[in-house]
PDB file of C-alpha atoms and ligand atoms in Angstrom:
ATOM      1  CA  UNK A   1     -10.417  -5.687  87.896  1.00  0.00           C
ATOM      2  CA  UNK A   2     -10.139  -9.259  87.720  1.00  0.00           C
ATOM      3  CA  UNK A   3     -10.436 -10.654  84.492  1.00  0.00           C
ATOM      4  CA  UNK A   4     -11.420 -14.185  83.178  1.00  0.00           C
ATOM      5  CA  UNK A   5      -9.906 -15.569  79.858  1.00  0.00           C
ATOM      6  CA  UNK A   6     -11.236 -18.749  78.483  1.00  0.00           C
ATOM      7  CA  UNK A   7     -11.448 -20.444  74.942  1.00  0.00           C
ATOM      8  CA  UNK A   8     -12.744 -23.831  73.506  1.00  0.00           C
ATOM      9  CA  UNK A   9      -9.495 -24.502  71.682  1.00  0.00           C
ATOM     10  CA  UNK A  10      -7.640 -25.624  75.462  1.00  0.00           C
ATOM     11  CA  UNK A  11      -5.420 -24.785  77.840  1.00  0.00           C
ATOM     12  CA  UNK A  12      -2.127 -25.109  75.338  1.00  0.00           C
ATOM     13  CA  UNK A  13      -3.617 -22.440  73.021  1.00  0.00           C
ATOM     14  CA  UNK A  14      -0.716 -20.278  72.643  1.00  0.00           C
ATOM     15  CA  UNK A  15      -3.392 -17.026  72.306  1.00  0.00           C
ATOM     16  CA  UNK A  16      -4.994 -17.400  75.886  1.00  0.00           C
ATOM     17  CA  UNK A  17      -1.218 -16.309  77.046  1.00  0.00           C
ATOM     18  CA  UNK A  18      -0.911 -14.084  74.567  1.00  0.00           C
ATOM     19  CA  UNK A  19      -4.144 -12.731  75.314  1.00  0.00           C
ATOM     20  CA  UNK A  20      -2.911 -12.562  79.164  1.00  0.00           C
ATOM     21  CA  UNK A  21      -0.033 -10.302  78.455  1.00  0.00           C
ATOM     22  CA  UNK A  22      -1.866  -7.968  76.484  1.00  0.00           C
ATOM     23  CA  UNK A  23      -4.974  -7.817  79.407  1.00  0.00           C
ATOM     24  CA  UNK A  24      -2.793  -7.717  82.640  1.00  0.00           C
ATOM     25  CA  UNK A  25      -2.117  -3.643  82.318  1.00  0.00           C
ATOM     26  CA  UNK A  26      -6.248  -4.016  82.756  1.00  0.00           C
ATOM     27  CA  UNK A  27      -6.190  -6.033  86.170  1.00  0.00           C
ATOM     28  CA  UNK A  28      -5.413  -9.857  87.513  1.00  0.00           C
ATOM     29  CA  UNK A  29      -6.120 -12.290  84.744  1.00  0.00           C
ATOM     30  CA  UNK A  30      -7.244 -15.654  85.430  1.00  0.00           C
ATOM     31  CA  UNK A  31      -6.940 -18.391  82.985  1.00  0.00           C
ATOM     32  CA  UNK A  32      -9.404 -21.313  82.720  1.00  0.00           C
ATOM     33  CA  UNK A  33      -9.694 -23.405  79.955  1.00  0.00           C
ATOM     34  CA  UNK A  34     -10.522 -26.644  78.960  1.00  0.00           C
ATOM     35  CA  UNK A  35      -7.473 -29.282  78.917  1.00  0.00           C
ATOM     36  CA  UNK A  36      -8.394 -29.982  75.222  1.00  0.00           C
ATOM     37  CA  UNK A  37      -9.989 -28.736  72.065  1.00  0.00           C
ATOM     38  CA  UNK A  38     -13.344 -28.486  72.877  1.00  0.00           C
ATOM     39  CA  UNK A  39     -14.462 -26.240  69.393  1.00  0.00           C
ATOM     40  CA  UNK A  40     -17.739 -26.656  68.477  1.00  0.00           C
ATOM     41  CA  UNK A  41     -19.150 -27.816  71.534  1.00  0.00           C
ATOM     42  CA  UNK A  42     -21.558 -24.850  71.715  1.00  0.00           C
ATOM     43  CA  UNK A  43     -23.251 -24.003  74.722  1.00  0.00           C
ATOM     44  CA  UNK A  44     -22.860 -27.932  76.340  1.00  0.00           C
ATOM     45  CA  UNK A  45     -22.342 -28.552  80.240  1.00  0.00           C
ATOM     46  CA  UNK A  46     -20.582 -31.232  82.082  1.00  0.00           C
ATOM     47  CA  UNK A  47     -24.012 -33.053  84.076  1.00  0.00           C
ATOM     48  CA  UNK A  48     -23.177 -36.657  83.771  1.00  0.00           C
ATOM     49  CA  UNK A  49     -19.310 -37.315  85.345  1.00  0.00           C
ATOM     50  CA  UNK A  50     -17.683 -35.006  87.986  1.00  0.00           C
ATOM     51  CA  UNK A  51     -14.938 -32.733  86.444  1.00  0.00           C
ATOM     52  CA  UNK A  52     -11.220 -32.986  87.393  1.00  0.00           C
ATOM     53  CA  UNK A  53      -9.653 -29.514  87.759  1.00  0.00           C
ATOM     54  CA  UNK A  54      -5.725 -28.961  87.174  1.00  0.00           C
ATOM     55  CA  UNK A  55      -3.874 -25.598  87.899  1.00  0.00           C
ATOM     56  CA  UNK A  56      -0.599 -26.502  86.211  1.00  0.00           C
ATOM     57  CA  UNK A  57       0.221 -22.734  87.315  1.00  0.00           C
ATOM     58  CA  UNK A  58      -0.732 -19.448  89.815  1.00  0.00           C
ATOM     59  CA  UNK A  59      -4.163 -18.542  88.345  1.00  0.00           C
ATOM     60  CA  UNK A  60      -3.702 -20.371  85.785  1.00  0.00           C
ATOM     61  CA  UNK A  61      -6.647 -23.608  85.637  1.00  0.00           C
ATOM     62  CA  UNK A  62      -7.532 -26.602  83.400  1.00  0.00           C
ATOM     63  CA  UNK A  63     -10.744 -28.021  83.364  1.00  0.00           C
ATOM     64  CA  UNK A  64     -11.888 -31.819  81.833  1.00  0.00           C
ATOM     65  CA  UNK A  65     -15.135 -29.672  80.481  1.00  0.00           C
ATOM     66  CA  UNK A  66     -16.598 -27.407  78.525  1.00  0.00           C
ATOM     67  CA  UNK A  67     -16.083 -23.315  77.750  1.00  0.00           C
ATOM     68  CA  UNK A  68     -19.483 -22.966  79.355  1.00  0.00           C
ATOM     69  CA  UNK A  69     -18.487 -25.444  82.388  1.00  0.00           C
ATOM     70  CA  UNK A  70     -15.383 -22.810  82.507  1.00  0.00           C
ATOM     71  CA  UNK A  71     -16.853 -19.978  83.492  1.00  0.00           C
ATOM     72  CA  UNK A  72     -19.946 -22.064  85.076  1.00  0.00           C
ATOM     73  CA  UNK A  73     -17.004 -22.895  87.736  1.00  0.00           C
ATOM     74  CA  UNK A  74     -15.196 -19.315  87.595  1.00  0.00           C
ATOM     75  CA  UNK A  75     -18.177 -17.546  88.645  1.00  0.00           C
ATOM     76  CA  UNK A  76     -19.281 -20.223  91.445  1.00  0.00           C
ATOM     77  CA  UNK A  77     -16.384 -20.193  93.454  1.00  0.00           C
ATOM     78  CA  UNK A  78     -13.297 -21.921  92.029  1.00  0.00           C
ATOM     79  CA  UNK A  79     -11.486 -18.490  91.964  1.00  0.00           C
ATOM     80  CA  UNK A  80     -10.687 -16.544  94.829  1.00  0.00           C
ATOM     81  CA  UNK A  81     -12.392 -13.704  93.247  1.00  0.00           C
ATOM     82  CA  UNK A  82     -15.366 -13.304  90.875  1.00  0.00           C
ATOM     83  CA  UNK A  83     -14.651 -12.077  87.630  1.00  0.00           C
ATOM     84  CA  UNK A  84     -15.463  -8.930  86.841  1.00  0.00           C
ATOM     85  CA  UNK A  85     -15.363  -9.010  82.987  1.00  0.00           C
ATOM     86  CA  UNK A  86     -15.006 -12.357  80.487  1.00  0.00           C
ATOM     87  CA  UNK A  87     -13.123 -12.468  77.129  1.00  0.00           C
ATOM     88  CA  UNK A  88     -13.458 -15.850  75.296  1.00  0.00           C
ATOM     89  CA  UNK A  89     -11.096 -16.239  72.675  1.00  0.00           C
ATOM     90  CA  UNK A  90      -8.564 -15.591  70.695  1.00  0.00           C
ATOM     91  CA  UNK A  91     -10.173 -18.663  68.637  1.00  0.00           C
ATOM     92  CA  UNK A  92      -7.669 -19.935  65.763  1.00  0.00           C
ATOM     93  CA  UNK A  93     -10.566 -19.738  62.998  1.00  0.00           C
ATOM     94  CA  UNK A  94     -13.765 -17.184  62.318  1.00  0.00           C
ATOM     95  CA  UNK A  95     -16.742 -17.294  64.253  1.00  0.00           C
ATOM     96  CA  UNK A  96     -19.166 -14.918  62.007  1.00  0.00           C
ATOM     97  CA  UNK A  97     -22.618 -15.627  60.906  1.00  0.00           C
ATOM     98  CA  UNK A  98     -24.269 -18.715  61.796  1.00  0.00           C
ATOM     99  CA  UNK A  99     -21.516 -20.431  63.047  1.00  0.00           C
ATOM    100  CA  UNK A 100     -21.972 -18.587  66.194  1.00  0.00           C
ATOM    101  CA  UNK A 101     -24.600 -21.383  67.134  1.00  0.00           C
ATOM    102  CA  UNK A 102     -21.601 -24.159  67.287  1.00  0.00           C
ATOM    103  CA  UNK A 103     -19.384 -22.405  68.612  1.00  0.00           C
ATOM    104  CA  UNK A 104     -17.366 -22.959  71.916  1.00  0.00           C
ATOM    105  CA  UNK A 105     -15.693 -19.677  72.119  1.00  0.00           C
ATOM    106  CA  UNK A 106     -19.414 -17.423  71.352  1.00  0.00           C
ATOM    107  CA  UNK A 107     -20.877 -19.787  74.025  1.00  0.00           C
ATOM    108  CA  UNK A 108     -18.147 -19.042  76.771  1.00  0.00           C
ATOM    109  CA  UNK A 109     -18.866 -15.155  76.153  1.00  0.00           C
ATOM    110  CA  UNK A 110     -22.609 -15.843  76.139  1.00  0.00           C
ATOM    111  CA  UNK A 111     -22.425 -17.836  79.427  1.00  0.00           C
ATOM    112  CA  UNK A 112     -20.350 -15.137  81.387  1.00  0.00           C
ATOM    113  CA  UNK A 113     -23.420 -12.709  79.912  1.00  0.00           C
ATOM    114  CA  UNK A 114     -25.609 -15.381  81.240  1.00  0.00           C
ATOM    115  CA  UNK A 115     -24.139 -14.505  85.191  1.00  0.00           C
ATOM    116  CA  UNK A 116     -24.414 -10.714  84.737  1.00  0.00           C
ATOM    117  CA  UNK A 117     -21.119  -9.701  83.452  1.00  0.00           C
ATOM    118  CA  UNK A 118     -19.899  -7.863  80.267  1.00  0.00           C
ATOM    119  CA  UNK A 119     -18.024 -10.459  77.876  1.00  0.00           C
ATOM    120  CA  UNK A 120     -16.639 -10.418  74.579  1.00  0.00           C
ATOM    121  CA  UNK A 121     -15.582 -13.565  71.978  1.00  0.00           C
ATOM    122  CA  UNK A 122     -12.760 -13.057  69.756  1.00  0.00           C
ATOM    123  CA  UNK A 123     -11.372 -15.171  66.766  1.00  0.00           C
ATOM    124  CA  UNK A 124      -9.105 -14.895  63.978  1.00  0.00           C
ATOM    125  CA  UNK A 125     -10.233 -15.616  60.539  1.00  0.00           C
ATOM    126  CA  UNK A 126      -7.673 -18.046  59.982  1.00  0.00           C
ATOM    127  CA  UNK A 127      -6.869 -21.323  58.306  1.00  0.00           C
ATOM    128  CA  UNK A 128      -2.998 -21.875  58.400  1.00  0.00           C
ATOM    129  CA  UNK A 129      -0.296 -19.713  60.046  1.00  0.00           C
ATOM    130  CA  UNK A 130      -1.877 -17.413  62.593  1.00  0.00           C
ATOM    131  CA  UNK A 131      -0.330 -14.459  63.742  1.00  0.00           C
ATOM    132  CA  UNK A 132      -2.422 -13.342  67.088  1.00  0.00           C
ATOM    133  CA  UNK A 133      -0.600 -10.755  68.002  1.00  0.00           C
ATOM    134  CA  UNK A 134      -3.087  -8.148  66.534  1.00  0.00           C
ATOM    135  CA  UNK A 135      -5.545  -9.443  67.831  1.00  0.00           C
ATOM    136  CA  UNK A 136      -4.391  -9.804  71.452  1.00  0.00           C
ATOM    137  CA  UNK A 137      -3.618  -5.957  71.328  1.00  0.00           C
ATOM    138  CA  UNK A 138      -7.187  -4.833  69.518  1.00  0.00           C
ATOM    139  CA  UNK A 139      -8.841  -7.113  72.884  1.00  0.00           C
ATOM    140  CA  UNK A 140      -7.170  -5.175  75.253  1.00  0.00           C
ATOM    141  CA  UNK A 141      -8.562  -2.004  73.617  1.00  0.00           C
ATOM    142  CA  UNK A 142     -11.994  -3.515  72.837  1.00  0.00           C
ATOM    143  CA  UNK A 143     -12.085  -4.146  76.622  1.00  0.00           C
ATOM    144  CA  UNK A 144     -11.003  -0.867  77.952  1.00  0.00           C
ATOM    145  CA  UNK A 145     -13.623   0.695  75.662  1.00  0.00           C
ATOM    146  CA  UNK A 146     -16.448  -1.907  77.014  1.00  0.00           C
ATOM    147  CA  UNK A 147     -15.319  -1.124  80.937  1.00  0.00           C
ATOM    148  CA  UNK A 148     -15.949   2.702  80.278  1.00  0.00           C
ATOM    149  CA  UNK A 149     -19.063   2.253  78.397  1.00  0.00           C
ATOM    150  CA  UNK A 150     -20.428  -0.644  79.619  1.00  0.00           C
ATOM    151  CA  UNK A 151     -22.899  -3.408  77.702  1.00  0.00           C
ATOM    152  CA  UNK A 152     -26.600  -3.917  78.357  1.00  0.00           C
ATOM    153  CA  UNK A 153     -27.523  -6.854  80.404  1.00  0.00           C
ATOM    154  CA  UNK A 154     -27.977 -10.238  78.154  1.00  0.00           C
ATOM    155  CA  UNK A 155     -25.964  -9.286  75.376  1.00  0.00           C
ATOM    156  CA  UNK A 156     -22.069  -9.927  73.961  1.00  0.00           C
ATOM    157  CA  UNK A 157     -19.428  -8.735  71.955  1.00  0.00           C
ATOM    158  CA  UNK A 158     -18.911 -11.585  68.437  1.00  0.00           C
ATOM    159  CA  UNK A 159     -15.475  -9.826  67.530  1.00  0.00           C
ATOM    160  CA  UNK A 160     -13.539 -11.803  64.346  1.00  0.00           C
ATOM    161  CA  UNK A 161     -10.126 -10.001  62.972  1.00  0.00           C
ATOM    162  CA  UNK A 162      -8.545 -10.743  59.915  1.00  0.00           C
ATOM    163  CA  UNK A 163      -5.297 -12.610  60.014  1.00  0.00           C
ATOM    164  CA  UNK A 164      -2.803  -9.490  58.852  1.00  0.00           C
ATOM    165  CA  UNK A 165      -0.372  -7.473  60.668  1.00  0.00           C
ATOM    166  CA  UNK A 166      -2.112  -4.152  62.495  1.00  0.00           C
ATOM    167  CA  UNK A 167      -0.639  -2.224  59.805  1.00  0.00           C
ATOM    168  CA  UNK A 168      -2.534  -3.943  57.292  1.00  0.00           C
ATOM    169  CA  UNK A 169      -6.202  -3.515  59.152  1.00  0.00           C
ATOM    170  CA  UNK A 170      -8.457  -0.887  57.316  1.00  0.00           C
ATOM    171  CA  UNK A 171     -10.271  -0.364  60.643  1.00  0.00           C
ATOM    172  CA  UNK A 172     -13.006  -1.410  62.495  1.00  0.00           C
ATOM    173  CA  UNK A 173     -16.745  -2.055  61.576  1.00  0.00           C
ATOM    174  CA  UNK A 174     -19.711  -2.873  63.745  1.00  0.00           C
ATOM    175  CA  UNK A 175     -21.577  -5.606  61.612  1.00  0.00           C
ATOM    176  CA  UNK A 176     -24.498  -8.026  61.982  1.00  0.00           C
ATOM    177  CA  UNK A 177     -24.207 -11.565  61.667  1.00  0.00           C
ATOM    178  CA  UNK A 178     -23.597 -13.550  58.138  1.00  0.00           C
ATOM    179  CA  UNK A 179     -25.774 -16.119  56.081  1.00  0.00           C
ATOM    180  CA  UNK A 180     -23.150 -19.291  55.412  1.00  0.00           C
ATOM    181  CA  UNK A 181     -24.487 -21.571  52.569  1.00  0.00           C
ATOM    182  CA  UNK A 182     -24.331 -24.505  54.166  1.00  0.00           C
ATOM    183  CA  UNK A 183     -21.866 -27.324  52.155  1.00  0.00           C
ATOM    184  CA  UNK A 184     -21.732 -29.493  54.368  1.00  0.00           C
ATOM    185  CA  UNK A 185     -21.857 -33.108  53.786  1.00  0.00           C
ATOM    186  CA  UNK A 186     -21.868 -36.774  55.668  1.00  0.00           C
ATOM    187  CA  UNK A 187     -18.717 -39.484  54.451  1.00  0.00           C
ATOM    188  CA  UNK A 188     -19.140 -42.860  55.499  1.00  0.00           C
ATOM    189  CA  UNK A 189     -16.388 -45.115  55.314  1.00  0.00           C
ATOM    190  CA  UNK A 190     -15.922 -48.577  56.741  1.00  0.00           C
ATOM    191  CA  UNK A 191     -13.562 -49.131  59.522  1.00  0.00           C
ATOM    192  CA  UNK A 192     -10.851 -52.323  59.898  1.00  0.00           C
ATOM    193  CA  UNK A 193     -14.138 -54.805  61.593  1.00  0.00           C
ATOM    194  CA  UNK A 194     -16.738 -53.981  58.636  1.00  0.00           C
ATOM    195  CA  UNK A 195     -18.520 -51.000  60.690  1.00  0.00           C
ATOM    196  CA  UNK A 196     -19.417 -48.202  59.073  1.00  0.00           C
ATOM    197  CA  UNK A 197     -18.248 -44.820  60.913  1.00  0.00           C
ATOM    198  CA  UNK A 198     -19.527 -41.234  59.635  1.00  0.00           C
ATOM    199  CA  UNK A 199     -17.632 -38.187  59.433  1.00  0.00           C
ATOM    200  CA  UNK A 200     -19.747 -34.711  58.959  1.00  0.00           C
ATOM    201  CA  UNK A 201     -16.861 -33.332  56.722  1.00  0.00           C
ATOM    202  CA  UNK A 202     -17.248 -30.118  53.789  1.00  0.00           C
ATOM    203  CA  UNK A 203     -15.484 -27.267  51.724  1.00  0.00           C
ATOM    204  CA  UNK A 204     -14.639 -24.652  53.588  1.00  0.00           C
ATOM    205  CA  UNK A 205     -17.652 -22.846  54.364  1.00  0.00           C
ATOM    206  CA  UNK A 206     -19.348 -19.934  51.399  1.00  0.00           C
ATOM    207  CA  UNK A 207     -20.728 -17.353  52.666  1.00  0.00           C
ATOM    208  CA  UNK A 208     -23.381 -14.853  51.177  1.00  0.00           C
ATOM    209  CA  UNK A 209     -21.514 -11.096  50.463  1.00  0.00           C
ATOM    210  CA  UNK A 210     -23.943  -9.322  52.486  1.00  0.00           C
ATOM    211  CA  UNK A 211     -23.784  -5.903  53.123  1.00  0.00           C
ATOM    212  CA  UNK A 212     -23.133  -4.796  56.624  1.00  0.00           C
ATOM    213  CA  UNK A 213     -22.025  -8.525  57.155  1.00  0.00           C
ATOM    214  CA  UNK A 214     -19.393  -9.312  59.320  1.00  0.00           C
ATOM    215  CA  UNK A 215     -18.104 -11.913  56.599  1.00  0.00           C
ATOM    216  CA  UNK A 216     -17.953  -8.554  54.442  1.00  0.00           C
ATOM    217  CA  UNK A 217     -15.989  -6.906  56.851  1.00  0.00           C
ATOM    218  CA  UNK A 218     -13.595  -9.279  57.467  1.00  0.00           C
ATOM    219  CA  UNK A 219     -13.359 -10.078  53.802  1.00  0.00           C
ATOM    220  CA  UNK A 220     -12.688  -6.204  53.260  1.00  0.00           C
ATOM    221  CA  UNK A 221      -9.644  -6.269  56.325  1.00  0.00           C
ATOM    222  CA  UNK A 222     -11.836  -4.943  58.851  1.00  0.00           C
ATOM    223  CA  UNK A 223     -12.178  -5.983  61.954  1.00  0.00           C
ATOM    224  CA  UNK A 224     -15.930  -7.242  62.447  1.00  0.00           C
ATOM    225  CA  UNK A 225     -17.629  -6.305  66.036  1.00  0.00           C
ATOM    226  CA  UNK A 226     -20.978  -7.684  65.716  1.00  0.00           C
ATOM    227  CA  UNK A 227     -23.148  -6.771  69.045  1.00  0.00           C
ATOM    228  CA  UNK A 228     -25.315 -10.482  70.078  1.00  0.00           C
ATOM    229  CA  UNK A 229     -28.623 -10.540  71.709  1.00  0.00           C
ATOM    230  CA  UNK A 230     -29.818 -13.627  74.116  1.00  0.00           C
ATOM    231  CA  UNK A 231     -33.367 -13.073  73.818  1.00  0.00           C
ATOM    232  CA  UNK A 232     -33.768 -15.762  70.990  1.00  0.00           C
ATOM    233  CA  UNK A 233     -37.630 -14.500  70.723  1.00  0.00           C
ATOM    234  CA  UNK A 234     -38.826 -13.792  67.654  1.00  0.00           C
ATOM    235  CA  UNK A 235     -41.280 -10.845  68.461  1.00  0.00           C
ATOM    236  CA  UNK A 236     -42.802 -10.532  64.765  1.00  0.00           C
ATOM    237  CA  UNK A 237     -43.617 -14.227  64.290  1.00  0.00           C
ATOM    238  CA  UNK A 238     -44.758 -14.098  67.828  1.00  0.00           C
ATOM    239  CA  UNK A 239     -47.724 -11.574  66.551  1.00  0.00           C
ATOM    240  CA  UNK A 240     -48.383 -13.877  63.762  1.00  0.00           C
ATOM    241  CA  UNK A 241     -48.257 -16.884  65.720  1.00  0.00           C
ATOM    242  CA  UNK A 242     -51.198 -15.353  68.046  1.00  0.00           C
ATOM    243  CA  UNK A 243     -53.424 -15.519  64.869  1.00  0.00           C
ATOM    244  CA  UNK A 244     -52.910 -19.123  64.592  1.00  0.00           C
ATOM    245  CA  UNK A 245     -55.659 -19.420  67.645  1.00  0.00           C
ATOM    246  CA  UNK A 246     -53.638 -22.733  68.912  1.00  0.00           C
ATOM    247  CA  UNK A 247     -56.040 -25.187  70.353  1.00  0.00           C
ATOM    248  CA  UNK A 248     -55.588 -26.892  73.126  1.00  0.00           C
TER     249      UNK A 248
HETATM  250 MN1   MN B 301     -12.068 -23.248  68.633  1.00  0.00          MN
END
């Protein structure tokens, strides 16, 4: 099995390698990554430059681009194989609830979904010292379970684990995605020539304590495997929307 790791946090994130030693018992991992923090870059491609590709070692590559560009190349022929499988992660932060729409590390896992294969995001919910070795070991499970059971076409695998030693995690819970009240705000400052420059700044984000949530979970010292969907359609309003009787 050849495996492809990626994250939006770059190629020196210390849990891509950590995440390698935990996945090569599975098959041949492949790193690719972007050469910098790309977080929060959602699901954006590279159309307007060409991309400059670095392999500072054996299967090991850095890309001037985006998570999605990352696997966009893996899967198109910069690899000598094509993946068979995709984890994005381990992200240093959460990616629950609606932050899934900005993030790097969802989009990754959503793009390798997007070329037919099974892929999972992971993150730790973490603000200051982050201790991924947890989570690098609960992946490699995760993964072995998804290989033998296998995922429907067009859908991924949002994991987020609490930042505690294993013998601290209560367990595992599958969970739907979060409502975040939204804090944030716009500073504008003036720079050293009298421009104004903007900052989208913010608290840390609130988030609703929803039942089944995986904010809840996580909260709790679960680890939070929330099952995504592509199909973005909304089915119901679609009904209602037929009763509109659009005109032309
Ligand atoms: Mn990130």
């Amino acid at each position: 099995m050849n495996i492809l790791v990626t994250n939006d946090d770059g190629i020196t994130a210390p849990a891509l390698y950590g995440l390698r030693e935990s996945l090569k018992e599975l098959g041949r991992v492949f790193i690719v990554a972007p050469d910098r923090d790309q977080s929060a870059t959602s699901h954006s491609l590279t159309l307007n430059r060409p991309m400059r590709i670095d392999r500072p070692e054996p299967d090991v590559y850095a890309i001037d681009g985006t998570p999605t560009d990352c696997v966009l190349v893996s899967t198109h022929g910069l690899l000598p194989f094509k993946p068979d499988l995709v984890v994005s992660g381990v992200n240093r932060g959460p990616n629950m609830g609606d932050d899934v729409f900005y993030s790097g590390t969802v989009a990754a896992a959503i793009e390798g979904a997007f070329q037919g294969l099974p892929a999972l995001a992971i993150s730790l919910v973490v603000s200051g010292v982050a201790d991924f070795t947890y989570a690098c070991a609960f992946a490699r499970s995760l993964v072995d379970t998804m290989v033998e059971r296998g995922l429907p076409p067009k859908s991924v695998l949002n994991v987020n684990v609490p930042n505690r030693p294993a013998a601290e995690i209560k367990g595992v819970k599958v969970t739907k995605l979060g409502m975040r009240v939204y804090e944030d705000s716009l500073i504008e400052r003036v720079d050293p020539r009298g421009r104004n420059y903007y900052w989208i700044g913010g608290d840390a984000p609130i988030w609703q304590p929803e039942p089944g949530s995986d904010f809840l979970a996580v909260d709790e010292g679960y680890v939070s495997v929330t099952p995504l969907h592509l199909d973005l359609t909304d089915n119901a309003l679609r009904t209602r929307l037929e009763e509109w009787r659009l005109k032309p």
